[in-house]
Coordinates of C-alpha atoms and ligand atoms in Angstrom, one line a residue:
M1094 CA 241.4 -20.5 -59.8
K1095 CA 238.2 -22.5 -60.3
K1096 CA 235.7 -20.2 -61.9
I1097 CA 236.2 -17.6 -64.5
G1098 CA 233.7 -14.9 -65.5
V1099 CA 233.5 -13.5 -69.1
L1100 CA 231.6 -10.6 -70.5
T1101 CA 231.5 -8.4 -73.6
S1102 CA 231.1 -4.6 -73.1
G1103 CA 231.0 -1.3 -75.0
G1104 CA 230.6 -1.3 -78.8
D1105 CA 230.3 -4.8 -80.4
A1106 CA 233.0 -6.0 -82.7
P1107 CA 233.1 -9.0 -85.1
G1108 CA 235.3 -11.6 -83.4
M1109 CA 233.8 -11.3 -79.9
N1110 CA 232.0 -14.6 -80.3
P1111 CA 235.1 -16.6 -81.3
A1112 CA 236.9 -14.9 -78.3
I1113 CA 234.2 -16.1 -75.9
R1114 CA 234.3 -19.6 -77.5
A1115 CA 238.1 -19.7 -77.0
V1116 CA 237.8 -18.6 -73.3
V1117 CA 235.2 -21.3 -72.6
R1118 CA 236.9 -24.1 -74.4
T1119 CA 240.4 -23.4 -73.1
A1120 CA 238.9 -23.2 -69.5
A1121 CA 237.0 -26.5 -70.1
Y1122 CA 240.3 -28.1 -71.3
R1123 CA 241.9 -27.0 -68.1
N1124 CA 238.9 -28.3 -66.1
K1125 CA 237.7 -24.8 -65.0
E1126 CA 234.2 -23.4 -64.9
V1127 CA 233.1 -20.4 -66.9
I1128 CA 230.1 -18.1 -66.5
G1129 CA 229.1 -15.5 -69.1
F1130 CA 227.5 -12.3 -68.0
Y1131 CA 224.9 -10.8 -70.3
N1132 CA 225.0 -7.1 -71.4
G1133 CA 228.4 -6.3 -70.1
Y1134 CA 228.8 -5.0 -66.6
D1135 CA 225.1 -4.7 -66.3
G1136 CA 224.9 -8.5 -66.2
I1137 CA 227.1 -8.6 -63.1
L1138 CA 225.0 -6.0 -61.3
K1139 CA 221.8 -7.8 -62.2
N1140 CA 223.1 -11.3 -61.7
N1141 CA 222.1 -11.9 -65.3
Y1142 CA 224.4 -14.7 -66.3
I1143 CA 224.7 -18.2 -67.9
E1144 CA 226.9 -21.1 -67.1
L1145 CA 228.9 -21.9 -70.2
N1146 CA 230.3 -25.2 -71.4
R1147 CA 231.9 -26.4 -74.6
R1148 CA 228.6 -27.0 -76.2
S1149 CA 227.1 -23.7 -75.3
V1150 CA 229.6 -21.9 -77.5
G1151 CA 229.0 -24.2 -80.5
D1152 CA 228.1 -22.6 -83.9
I1153 CA 229.1 -19.1 -83.0
I1154 CA 232.6 -18.8 -84.5
H1155 CA 231.2 -17.3 -87.7
R1156 CA 228.7 -14.9 -86.2
G1157 CA 229.3 -11.2 -85.9
G1158 CA 228.2 -9.3 -82.7
T1159 CA 228.3 -11.1 -79.4
F1160 CA 225.8 -13.8 -78.2
L1161 CA 226.4 -12.5 -74.6
R1162 CA 225.2 -9.2 -75.9
T1163 CA 226.8 -5.9 -74.9
A1164 CA 225.7 -2.8 -73.2
R1165 CA 226.9 0.5 -71.7
C1166 CA 226.4 0.5 -68.0
D1167 CA 226.7 3.8 -66.2
E1168 CA 226.1 2.4 -62.7
F1169 CA 229.4 0.5 -63.0
K1170 CA 231.2 3.8 -63.5
T1171 CA 230.5 4.7 -59.9
K1172 CA 232.5 3.2 -57.0
K1173 CA 229.3 2.1 -55.4
G1174 CA 228.3 0.2 -58.5
R1175 CA 231.6 -1.5 -58.8
K1176 CA 231.4 -2.5 -55.1
K1177 CA 228.0 -4.1 -55.8
A1178 CA 229.5 -5.9 -58.8
Y1179 CA 232.4 -7.2 -56.8
K1180 CA 230.0 -8.5 -54.1
N1181 CA 228.0 -10.3 -56.7
L1182 CA 231.1 -11.8 -58.2
E1183 CA 232.2 -12.9 -54.8
Q1184 CA 228.9 -14.6 -54.1
L1185 CA 229.1 -16.4 -57.4
K1186 CA 232.7 -17.5 -56.5
V1187 CA 234.2 -16.0 -59.6
D1188 CA 237.9 -16.0 -59.1
G1189 CA 238.9 -14.0 -62.2
L1190 CA 237.1 -11.9 -64.9
I1191 CA 237.8 -11.6 -68.6
V1192 CA 236.5 -8.5 -70.2
I1193 CA 236.2 -8.2 -73.9
G1194 CA 235.8 -4.7 -75.2
G1195 CA 237.4 -1.3 -75.9
N1196 CA 239.1 1.3 -73.8
G1197 CA 236.2 2.1 -71.5
S1198 CA 235.4 -1.6 -70.8
L1199 CA 239.0 -2.4 -70.1
T1200 CA 239.2 0.7 -67.8
G1201 CA 236.3 -0.8 -65.8
A1202 CA 238.3 -4.1 -65.5
K1203 CA 241.4 -2.3 -64.3
L1204 CA 239.3 -0.6 -61.6
L1205 CA 237.9 -3.9 -60.4
Y1206 CA 241.5 -5.1 -59.9
E1207 CA 242.7 -1.9 -58.3
E1208 CA 239.8 -1.5 -55.9
F1209 CA 239.1 -5.1 -55.0
N1210 CA 242.2 -7.1 -56.1
L1211 CA 240.1 -9.3 -58.4
P1212 CA 242.4 -10.8 -61.1
V1213 CA 241.2 -9.5 -64.5
M1214 CA 242.2 -9.9 -68.1
G1215 CA 241.3 -7.5 -70.9
I1216 CA 240.8 -8.6 -74.5
P1217 CA 241.0 -5.6 -76.8
A1218 CA 238.0 -5.6 -79.1
T1219 CA 237.0 -2.5 -81.1
I1220 CA 236.8 -1.8 -84.8
D1221 CA 238.4 1.6 -84.0
N1222 CA 241.7 -0.3 -83.2
D1223 CA 242.6 2.5 -80.8
L1224 CA 244.1 0.5 -77.9
A1225 CA 247.8 0.9 -77.5
M1226 CA 250.4 -1.9 -77.2
T1227 CA 248.6 -4.2 -79.6
E1228 CA 248.8 -4.1 -83.4
F1229 CA 245.3 -5.3 -83.9
C1230 CA 242.1 -5.2 -81.8
I1231 CA 239.5 -7.8 -82.4
G1232 CA 237.0 -6.6 -85.1
F1233 CA 239.4 -4.3 -86.9
D1234 CA 240.2 -6.6 -89.7
T1235 CA 236.6 -7.5 -90.4
A1236 CA 235.6 -3.8 -90.3
M1237 CA 238.5 -3.0 -92.7
N1238 CA 237.2 -5.6 -95.2
T1239 CA 233.6 -4.3 -94.9
V1240 CA 234.7 -0.7 -95.6
L1241 CA 236.9 -1.9 -98.5
D1242 CA 234.0 -3.7 -100.1
A1243 CA 232.0 -0.5 -99.8
L1244 CA 234.8 1.6 -101.3
N1245 CA 235.2 -0.8 -104.2
K1246 CA 231.5 -0.4 -105.0
I1247 CA 231.7 3.4 -104.6
R1248 CA 234.7 3.5 -106.9
D1249 CA 232.7 1.7 -109.7
T1250 CA 230.0 4.3 -109.6
A1251 CA 232.5 7.2 -109.0
T1252 CA 234.4 6.2 -112.2
S1253 CA 231.3 5.6 -114.3
H1254 CA 229.9 9.0 -113.5
E1255 CA 233.1 10.9 -113.0
R1256 CA 232.0 12.0 -109.6
T1257 CA 233.6 12.9 -106.4
F1258 CA 232.7 10.8 -103.3
V1259 CA 233.3 11.8 -99.7
V1260 CA 233.1 8.6 -97.6
E1261 CA 232.8 9.0 -93.9
I1262 CA 234.2 6.1 -91.9
M1263 CA 233.7 5.2 -88.2
G1264 CA 236.5 5.3 -85.6
R1265 CA 235.5 7.8 -82.9
D1266 CA 238.6 9.8 -82.2
A1267 CA 240.9 7.5 -84.0
G1268 CA 241.8 7.3 -87.7
Y1269 CA 243.1 3.7 -88.1
L1270 CA 240.1 2.4 -89.9
A1271 CA 240.0 5.4 -92.3
L1272 CA 243.8 5.4 -92.9
H1273 CA 244.1 1.6 -93.5
T1274 CA 241.0 1.4 -95.7
G1275 CA 241.8 4.6 -97.5
M1276 CA 245.2 3.1 -98.4
A1277 CA 243.8 -0.3 -99.3
G1278 CA 240.9 1.3 -101.3
G1279 CA 243.2 3.7 -103.2
A1280 CA 241.5 6.9 -101.9
E1281 CA 242.7 10.2 -103.3
S1282 CA 242.7 11.9 -99.9
I1283 CA 242.6 10.4 -96.4
L1284 CA 241.5 12.7 -93.6
I1285 CA 242.1 11.5 -90.0
P1286 CA 241.8 13.1 -86.5
E1287 CA 245.5 12.6 -85.8
I1288 CA 246.6 15.0 -88.7
D1289 CA 245.3 18.5 -89.2
F1290 CA 244.1 19.5 -92.6
R1291 CA 242.8 22.6 -94.3
L1292 CA 239.8 22.7 -96.6
E1293 CA 241.9 24.7 -99.2
E1294 CA 244.3 21.8 -99.3
I1295 CA 241.5 19.3 -100.2
I1296 CA 240.3 21.6 -102.9
S1297 CA 243.7 22.0 -104.5
N1298 CA 244.2 18.2 -104.3
C1299 CA 240.9 17.7 -106.1
K1300 CA 241.9 20.3 -108.8
A1301 CA 245.2 18.7 -109.3
G1302 CA 243.5 15.3 -109.7
I1303 CA 241.1 16.6 -112.3
K1304 CA 243.9 18.3 -114.2
R1305 CA 245.8 15.0 -114.3
G1306 CA 242.7 13.4 -115.9
K1307 CA 241.4 11.4 -112.9
L1308 CA 238.0 10.1 -113.6
H1309 CA 237.0 9.9 -110.0
N1310 CA 237.9 11.3 -106.7
I1311 CA 237.4 9.4 -103.5
I1312 CA 238.0 11.2 -100.2
V1313 CA 238.0 9.0 -97.1
V1314 CA 237.3 10.9 -93.9
A1315 CA 237.3 9.6 -90.4
E1316 CA 234.2 10.6 -88.4
G1317 CA 236.5 12.2 -85.7
A1318 CA 238.5 14.3 -88.2
G1319 CA 238.3 18.0 -88.5
K1320 CA 237.5 18.8 -84.9
K1321 CA 239.4 22.1 -85.1
L1322 CA 237.5 23.1 -88.3
K1323 CA 234.2 22.2 -86.7
D1324 CA 235.0 24.2 -83.6
E1325 CA 236.2 27.2 -85.5
T1326 CA 233.1 27.3 -87.8
D1327 CA 230.7 26.0 -85.2
D1328 CA 229.3 23.7 -87.9
K1329 CA 227.3 20.9 -86.4
R1330 CA 227.1 18.8 -89.5
S1331 CA 229.1 15.6 -89.8
I1332 CA 232.6 16.2 -91.1
G1333 CA 231.8 14.2 -94.3
A1334 CA 228.9 16.6 -95.0
I1335 CA 231.0 19.7 -94.3
I1336 CA 233.8 18.6 -96.7
G1337 CA 231.4 17.3 -99.4
N1338 CA 229.4 20.6 -99.4
H1339 CA 232.5 22.7 -99.5
I1340 CA 233.8 20.7 -102.6
K1341 CA 230.4 21.2 -104.3
K1342 CA 230.5 24.9 -103.7
E1343 CA 234.1 25.5 -104.6
L1344 CA 234.6 23.2 -107.6
S1345 CA 231.0 22.8 -109.0
V1346 CA 231.7 19.1 -109.5
E1347 CA 229.1 16.4 -108.7
T1348 CA 229.8 15.3 -105.2
R1349 CA 228.1 12.6 -103.2
I1350 CA 228.5 12.1 -99.5
T1351 CA 228.3 8.5 -98.1
I1352 CA 228.2 7.9 -94.4
L1353 CA 228.9 4.2 -94.0
G1354 CA 227.6 4.1 -90.4
H1355 CA 226.8 1.0 -88.5
L1356 CA 227.1 -1.5 -91.3
Q1357 CA 230.8 -1.3 -90.5
R1358 CA 230.3 -2.9 -87.1
G1359 CA 228.6 -6.1 -88.2
G1360 CA 229.4 -9.1 -90.3
S1361 CA 230.9 -12.5 -90.0
P1362 CA 234.4 -12.2 -88.6
T1363 CA 237.2 -12.6 -91.2
A1364 CA 239.7 -15.5 -90.9
I1365 CA 242.3 -13.1 -89.3
D1366 CA 239.8 -11.9 -86.7
R1367 CA 238.7 -15.4 -85.9
I1368 CA 242.3 -16.5 -85.5
I1369 CA 243.4 -13.5 -83.4
S1370 CA 240.2 -13.8 -81.2
T1371 CA 240.8 -17.5 -80.6
R1372 CA 244.4 -17.0 -79.7
M1373 CA 243.6 -14.0 -77.5
G1374 CA 240.7 -15.8 -75.7
A1375 CA 242.9 -18.8 -75.0
K1376 CA 245.8 -16.7 -73.9
S1377 CA 243.7 -14.7 -71.4
V1378 CA 242.7 -18.0 -69.7
E1379 CA 246.3 -19.3 -69.6
L1380 CA 247.5 -16.0 -68.1
L1381 CA 244.8 -16.1 -65.4
L1382 CA 245.6 -19.8 -64.6
D1383 CA 249.3 -18.9 -64.4
G1384 CA 248.5 -16.4 -61.7
D1385 CA 248.9 -13.3 -63.8
E1386 CA 246.7 -10.3 -62.8
A1387 CA 245.6 -7.2 -64.6
K1388 CA 247.0 -7.9 -68.0
M1389 CA 245.7 -7.2 -71.5
V1390 CA 246.3 -9.8 -74.2
S1391 CA 248.0 -8.2 -77.2
F1392 CA 249.0 -9.2 -80.7
D1393 CA 252.5 -7.9 -81.7
G1394 CA 252.1 -8.9 -85.3
K1395 CA 253.4 -12.4 -84.6
K1396 CA 252.8 -13.6 -81.1
I1397 CA 250.0 -13.2 -78.5
L1398 CA 251.4 -11.7 -75.4
G1399 CA 250.2 -10.4 -72.0
V1400 CA 251.0 -6.8 -71.4
N1401 CA 250.4 -4.6 -68.4
L1402 CA 246.7 -3.4 -68.5
D1403 CA 247.4 -0.1 -66.8
E1404 CA 250.3 0.7 -69.1
A1405 CA 248.2 -0.2 -72.2
L1406 CA 245.4 2.0 -71.1
S1407 CA 247.6 5.0 -70.2
K1408 CA 249.4 5.0 -73.5
E1409 CA 248.3 6.8 -76.7
K1410 CA 248.3 4.7 -79.8
N1411 CA 250.0 6.6 -82.5
I1412 CA 249.2 6.5 -86.2
D1413 CA 251.9 4.8 -88.3
M1414 CA 253.3 7.8 -90.2
D1415 CA 255.0 5.5 -92.7
I1416 CA 251.6 4.2 -93.7
Y1417 CA 250.1 7.7 -93.9
N1418 CA 253.0 9.0 -96.0
L1419 CA 252.9 6.0 -98.3
A1420 CA 249.1 6.4 -98.9
R1421 CA 249.8 10.0 -99.8
I1422 CA 252.5 9.0 -102.4
M1423 CA 250.1 6.4 -103.9
S1424 CA 247.4 9.0 -104.4
L1425 CA 249.5 11.5 -106.3
Ligands
ADP463 P1 234.3 0.8 -75.1 O1 234.6 -0.3 -74.2 O2 233.9 0.2 -76.5 O3 235.4 1.8 -75.1 P2 232.6 2.5 -73.5 O4 233.6 3.5 -73.3 O5 231.2 2.9 -73.8 O6 232.9 1.4 -74.6 O7 232.5 1.6 -72.1 C1 231.7 0.5 -72.0 C2 231.3 0.3 -70.6 O8 232.5 0.1 -69.8 C3 230.6 1.5 -69.9 O9 229.2 1.6 -70.1 C4 230.9 1.2 -68.4 O10 230.0 0.2 -68.0 C5 232.3 0.7 -68.5 N1 233.2 1.8 -68.3 C6 233.7 2.7 -69.3 N2 234.5 3.6 -68.7 C7 234.6 3.3 -67.4 C8 235.3 3.9 -66.3 N3 236.0 5.0 -66.5 N4 235.1 3.3 -65.1 C9 234.4 2.2 -64.9 N5 233.7 1.6 -65.9 C10 233.8 2.2 -67.2

């Protein structure tokens, strides 16, 4: 293995930059070349790349986003597109590819391996933290801290005005970000896609809180929660808006709806994200150089490991029910 390709794809996540830096510097340490493709798989298809050396990844460890930029590339989803990509990689003499991204991006890498035998490594990076077989994905810790900061501020105003706040959190179909930040932020209710809920339940929780003399009521809701409810009522509004308006109507309490949106995706990576990214980036190079193929680097809470990419992508990541139940007990 002489030359390694690296790209970032799908949604950006804080920590992608330190991961690229670690890939480049570990490879340089082992006397290997690295080229970085711009805009995810689109960069391979368009031969849009840059040769990277130790210096080209200087001064990026603290930056959110990804300096290689990221994009969604539909052409790569077709077999024809992937064949073209493989041909371009072959011409550039890329012997192995490291893909930093979420489920979709890593699925693309897996297909490159299955269809063309190209050695690939996946680095899980998504604030949704929804990839199985790894405790943490790159970006999750930073996003948690960003949400927590917002929740602290919302709590100040919620308490001062004795208001109810419904805060909608990102996560696509996953509830990790909402669950963990809801717990860390002391939310009164946490609604996630993995656990069904009824509107009446939320109302009775709110009533019980008011009765106990709670000055504020913070309801954290994951953007993907309440699918069943939305389907049944054919309500197209965001789940945060549906819940907030229902509370207003049923309880006549002042209710504010805050959708945190894209501010959750940006920001300087936290120490934990920088350390995990650096370790994952380095490990992905080591695995490639050791002759491993089609692995995902993973953090088991202590060590960085290489796990089977196919297995990681085929497994569902389950919510930790201990954390969910503990958060419930804390809010009573
Ligand atoms: P994420 O990686 O954050 O889950 P997406 O699901 O949007 O983001 O995927 C990012 C990109 O990865 C897509 O635009 C496409 O180029 C590639 N990709 C996603 N799914 C597949 C797939 N099933 N086959 C091939 N490539 C895919």
